[in-house]
Structure formats: C-alpha cells, structure tokens
Amino acid sequence: MGTLAEERPGDRMSAAGDPGPALHRLLLGARLRRLRESSGLTAGQAGAAADLGPAEIAALERGGTACRLRALIDLCDRYGVTDQAERVTLLQLARRANDPGWWAAYDDVIPSWFEPLVGLEQAARCIRGFEVREVPGLLQTAEYARGAILLGHGAEPDAVLERRLEVLVRRQRILGRERPPRLWVIIDESALRRPLGGRPILFRQLQHLIDMSELPHITIQVLPARAARPAAENPIVLLDMHAGELNDIVFAERPGPARYLDGIDEVTRYRQVLDLLAVRAARPDTSRTVLHRLAREL
C-alpha cells in the first residue's frame, strides 16, 4: 500500500463511487495524528500553532470534524512537513472533507447521532452487523421501511415521512455501486417474524432478502430464536475502514445516545461478539432455507 503522498484516497475510491466527506475526514485525521505523534507533540502543543484547543485537535484526528485550510497549513509547518507532494495531498483531503455529503440536505430528518453512520457506510469496505428488532435498513424494501418509519414517526406529516424514506433509499445505493462494500448481517429470527406493515409486506421483504443473499457481496445469516445471544441485545454495526490506514469503527445502538467506538480493545470485543453470533447463527445457505420457510408460513 502506498503512502498518502503517493496515492490520493479520493481518486482511489472514485471507481466505487464518491464516499463523501467521511472517508476524507478519517484519512486526514489519521494522517495528522501520525504526524503529531512522530513529532513528539501533545495535542495542546500542536493546537497552539493553529489556534486550536486540545479537544479540537482530538476531534480532528478522530475524523469527527473538518479542518480549516489555514489551520492545516499551520499544523503542517508545526509538524515539519516539507514534502510538497504530501502537503498537497493533505490539502486535497481537507478540501474534500469540507464538502457536504448528500445526507447534509436531509439534516431535518437525520438525527445528529445517526448522521456519522450514514457517512461511514459510504466509506466502509465491509459492513458487518447484527439486528434484533427488524430487517437491517440497507436490506429493507420500500414498503417494509415505510412500516418501520410509521412505527416510530407516525404522527409526522406525510412529506416528512417520505423524506425519511428517501434517506434510506439513498443509503442503499452503496450496494449497487461498481465496487460495493461487502455486507454481512446476522438477523435475529424474531425480527423476521415481526410483520411491520402487514403480512403481505413481510412476505415480499423475505423474498427480497432471499434475492439479496444470492449476490456475491452480501451474506445473510439468521440467528434461531433458541440461540443464546452473547451480550447483544441491541443492534451492532462494525465498519471496516480500510485496514492499514484507519481503525475499524463500531456503531453500538443503545437506549440513549448511540456510541461510535474505534479503540482497539472495544472494536475487538464487538468483533468477537459478531464472530460468536455468526457461529451460532445458521450458515448462509441454511439461512436462505430458513427465509423460504418463514415466507411459506405467512
């Protein structure tokens, strides 16, 4: 794998579709963190050169915020970055990180705690997940999704509900890209028996899952109702963010604010949970048979 100065991440990703600013922010943050650490500077010392506080430097290095170009130039000077190609690459990353993703136009219907996940989905190389309540959003049919949306937002005007549905449809486009991410989901059987929108809609949703499971980049496993769930009572999403450049990230939904975790120990723990669930779930070919059976029972 080349260095960031040798290859431009945005160009390298273009064949797969524009990942939006999320990947560029993450790559820029990771690069700046390595530069700071190799310079032996604390976040406070680095921030002083760019009129940024330690917390702002930490947010920038996590990829949680964009970087002003003037601040980036100051940081490059403080870190002793003299290679012009590397400085140009960092500036290009910063410019792309400042561009709004398509989801910015839907900030009225995307909660602030959920917005990072939408961006990360666009940039991930592999998305693994476990869902206990309903079919994962990336695999929902429009009519099933409408039933799920009505369940939580039924009092909203029809126009707002339709915008929520538009967001889901646009999220799902990553699965049809020229180079889509791998999607590997484990779905609790109880979620597949919950007739959101009615039995005919659930039947068509199950048929859709069967069709999607035939695609080479999508793996679907069904966790039998009798199987034990290892500390996994809430949905989990693990995003592979390009090994060797970025830490993987876990989105852990729970009562209250959702959490985004990228610490090695935390990510490892959740990966082990997903691995154990995958072992306890039916194999992909058997899961397809289970989906057929559940559809016949409706």
XYZ file of C-alpha atoms in Angstrom:
298
model
C 0.000 0.000 0.000
C 1.449 3.376 -0.986
C 1.768 6.351 1.294
C -0.828 9.081 1.316
C 1.618 11.249 -0.603
C 1.868 8.661 -3.357
C -1.810 7.986 -3.914
C -4.873 10.130 -3.467
C -7.539 8.302 -1.450
C -10.367 10.145 -3.186
C -9.037 9.140 -6.599
C -8.506 5.566 -5.471
C -12.112 5.373 -4.299
C -13.666 7.015 -7.344
C -14.313 3.715 -9.123
C -16.501 2.662 -6.202
C -18.489 5.887 -6.156
C -17.872 9.053 -4.162
C -17.757 8.134 -0.466
C -18.490 11.711 0.543
C -16.519 13.601 3.177
C -16.486 10.870 5.826
C -13.573 8.888 4.395
C -11.559 12.018 3.664
C -12.020 13.311 7.217
C -10.963 9.964 8.653
C -7.916 9.683 6.422
C -6.872 13.269 7.126
C -7.328 12.777 10.859
C -5.318 9.549 10.900
C -2.504 11.171 8.945
C -2.413 14.221 11.194
C -2.365 12.035 14.292
C 0.639 10.097 12.967
C 2.429 13.337 12.090
C 1.810 14.777 15.546
C 2.921 11.620 17.326
C 6.076 11.324 15.206
C 6.839 14.956 16.120
C 6.526 14.123 19.815
C 3.919 16.819 20.409
C 0.894 16.787 22.668
C -2.491 17.824 21.340
C -2.142 21.091 23.253
C 1.261 21.865 21.772
C 0.065 21.116 18.261
C -3.129 23.097 18.670
C -1.282 26.186 19.854
C 0.277 26.508 16.398
C -3.132 26.549 14.697
C -5.242 28.344 17.296
C -6.987 25.077 18.165
C -7.621 23.628 21.593
C -6.638 20.051 22.594
C -10.256 18.902 22.240
C -10.409 20.346 18.720
C -7.208 18.545 17.767
C -8.627 15.308 19.193
C -11.871 15.732 17.206
C -9.900 16.490 14.056
C -7.738 13.385 14.487
C -10.829 11.213 15.022
C -12.261 12.463 11.751
C -15.181 13.984 13.607
C -14.746 17.476 12.199
C -13.466 19.223 9.104
C -10.243 21.230 9.137
C -9.816 24.830 8.043
C -7.158 25.070 5.344
C -5.276 27.795 7.252
C -5.173 25.595 10.346
C -3.948 22.653 8.277
C -1.109 24.713 6.820
C -0.125 25.800 10.341
C -0.157 22.193 11.533
C 1.980 21.083 8.581
C 4.513 23.782 9.493
C 4.473 22.725 13.165
C 4.944 19.064 12.240
C 7.777 19.845 9.872
C 6.041 18.609 6.726
C 8.306 19.956 3.986
C 7.488 17.484 1.211
C 5.285 19.444 -1.178
C 3.527 16.349 -2.544
C 2.476 15.359 0.955
C 1.270 18.865 1.767
C -0.768 18.936 -1.456
C -2.324 15.561 -0.611
C -3.274 16.749 2.873
C -4.810 19.925 1.460
C -6.799 17.923 -1.086
C -8.087 15.672 1.677
C -9.090 18.719 3.709
C -10.956 20.267 0.775
C -12.856 17.050 0.131
C -13.547 16.630 3.844
C -15.167 20.073 3.830
C -17.555 19.170 1.024
C -21.014 18.251 2.356
C -22.210 14.706 1.741
C -25.585 14.132 0.078
C -27.089 13.485 3.506
C -26.494 17.101 4.566
C -29.629 18.026 2.623
C -31.624 15.769 4.955
C -30.451 17.168 8.281
C -34.083 17.823 9.181
C -34.825 14.078 9.296
C -31.435 12.528 10.145
C -30.709 12.676 13.899
C -27.305 14.082 14.794
C -26.341 10.797 16.464
C -27.137 8.839 13.285
C -25.532 11.130 10.706
C -21.970 9.787 11.223
C -23.152 6.257 10.432
C -24.598 7.389 7.090
C -21.236 8.864 6.139
C -19.268 5.868 7.374
C -21.442 3.480 5.352
C -20.466 5.380 2.228
C -16.766 4.931 3.008
C -16.607 1.437 4.516
C -15.038 -1.515 2.741
C -17.053 -4.055 4.742
C -20.142 -3.596 6.910
C -20.932 -6.282 9.477
C -23.985 -6.108 11.646
C -26.435 -7.755 14.000
C -30.087 -6.760 14.129
C -32.526 -7.966 16.736
C -35.632 -5.836 16.129
C -36.165 -5.515 12.373
C -34.580 -6.150 8.997
C -31.386 -4.044 8.665
C -32.069 -0.770 6.894
C -29.717 -1.458 3.989
C -31.818 -4.512 3.111
C -35.325 -3.165 3.648
C -37.846 -2.901 0.852
C -39.509 0.494 0.478
C -42.881 -0.711 1.759
C -41.347 -2.510 4.742
C -39.254 0.579 5.515
C -42.384 2.717 5.378
C -43.972 0.477 8.012
C -40.882 0.745 10.218
C -40.820 4.528 9.830
C -44.528 4.827 10.677
C -43.932 2.819 13.832
C -41.600 5.459 15.218
C -42.765 8.602 13.424
C -46.407 8.009 12.590
C -47.502 11.426 13.824
C -45.318 13.270 11.324
C -46.646 14.781 8.068
C -46.534 12.559 5.001
C -43.894 14.775 3.366
C -41.519 14.261 6.288
C -42.114 10.519 6.271
C -41.275 10.425 2.572
C -38.007 12.285 3.208
C -37.073 9.678 5.793
C -37.733 7.008 3.193
C -35.626 8.892 0.637
C -32.679 8.802 3.025
C -32.936 5.035 3.347
C -33.181 4.531 -0.419
C -30.100 6.680 -0.968
C -28.171 4.809 1.730
C -28.951 1.549 -0.055
C -27.321 2.734 -3.284
C -23.903 1.714 -1.967
C -24.901 -1.924 -2.517
C -25.336 -1.305 -6.232
C -22.067 0.514 -6.816
C -19.479 -0.788 -9.222
C -17.345 -1.804 -6.250
C -19.817 -2.177 -3.394
C -18.840 -2.827 0.195
C -19.229 -6.339 1.493
C -22.331 -6.585 3.658
C -22.539 -9.360 6.245
C -25.557 -9.251 8.533
C -26.940 -11.545 11.188
C -30.666 -11.138 11.817
C -32.476 -12.485 14.851
C -35.309 -14.791 13.736
C -37.788 -12.868 15.883
C -37.162 -9.758 13.744
C -38.093 -11.757 10.643
C -41.424 -12.752 12.179
C -42.461 -9.187 13.050
C -44.958 -8.139 10.331
C -44.173 -4.447 10.014
C -46.794 -3.097 7.633
C -48.656 -6.415 7.451
C -48.053 -9.998 6.384
C -48.033 -9.402 2.599
C -45.338 -6.762 3.063
C -43.302 -9.078 5.274
C -43.627 -11.839 2.674
C -42.194 -9.577 -0.016
C -39.474 -8.441 2.382
C -38.432 -12.045 2.987
C -38.356 -12.660 -0.754
C -36.147 -9.596 -1.127
C -33.739 -10.957 1.491
C -33.569 -14.235 -0.397
C -32.745 -12.396 -3.618
C -30.136 -10.188 -1.944
C -28.487 -13.190 -0.299
C -27.696 -14.529 -3.758
C -25.419 -11.567 -4.501
C -21.698 -12.313 -4.068
C -21.026 -9.328 -1.799
C -23.935 -9.926 0.597
C -24.049 -12.558 3.341
C -27.202 -13.029 5.412
C -27.415 -15.321 8.437
C -30.468 -15.988 10.575
C -29.970 -16.422 14.320
C -32.504 -19.024 15.546
C -34.831 -17.857 18.278
C -33.486 -20.561 20.592
C -29.856 -19.486 20.183
C -28.149 -17.624 23.007
C -27.130 -14.052 22.246
C -23.754 -13.125 23.811
C -24.349 -9.708 25.355
C -26.020 -8.491 22.184
C -29.479 -7.144 22.969
C -29.135 -4.094 20.739
C -28.122 -3.605 17.107
C -24.405 -3.596 16.312
C -22.645 -2.321 13.194
C -18.912 -2.901 12.615
C -17.403 -0.885 9.769
C -14.131 -1.963 8.176
C -12.498 1.353 7.323
C -9.635 0.251 5.029
C -7.155 -1.837 7.024
C -3.700 -0.351 7.392
C -4.897 3.256 7.194
C -7.814 3.583 9.584
C -9.125 1.909 12.675
C -12.354 -0.031 12.283
C -15.364 1.639 13.890
C -18.269 0.183 15.858
C -21.690 1.798 15.930
C -23.421 0.494 19.033
C -27.077 1.431 19.301
C -28.486 1.506 22.810
C -31.062 3.355 24.913
C -29.922 6.957 24.979
C -27.158 8.278 22.681
C -25.607 5.772 20.307
C -21.866 5.217 20.600
C -19.110 5.244 17.989
C -16.113 3.248 19.173
C -12.726 2.951 17.497
C -10.472 1.838 20.350
C -8.677 -1.405 19.521
C -9.916 -3.204 22.642
C -13.525 -2.096 22.163
C -13.593 -2.950 18.459
C -12.012 -6.344 19.173
C -14.657 -7.093 21.794
C -17.515 -6.309 19.409
C -15.855 -8.235 16.589
C -15.678 -11.262 18.877
C -19.387 -10.859 19.669
C -20.210 -10.813 15.954
C -17.938 -13.808 15.339
C -19.717 -15.765 18.068
C -23.120 -14.786 16.702
C -22.023 -15.927 13.252
C -21.091 -19.332 14.670
C -24.435 -19.668 16.485
C -26.464 -18.462 13.514
C -27.490 -20.704 10.641
C -24.995 -20.895 7.807
C -25.748 -18.644 4.812
C -27.153 -21.466 2.667
C -29.216 -22.799 5.578
C -30.361 -19.253 6.371
C -31.720 -18.970 2.841
C -33.759 -22.116 3.506
C -34.996 -20.573 6.758
C -36.087 -17.452 4.883
C -38.049 -19.608 2.420
C -39.701 -21.428 5.319
C -40.658 -18.219 7.107
C -42.172 -16.869 3.883
C -44.226 -20.038 3.392
C -45.568 -19.789 6.940
C -47.115 -16.376 6.314
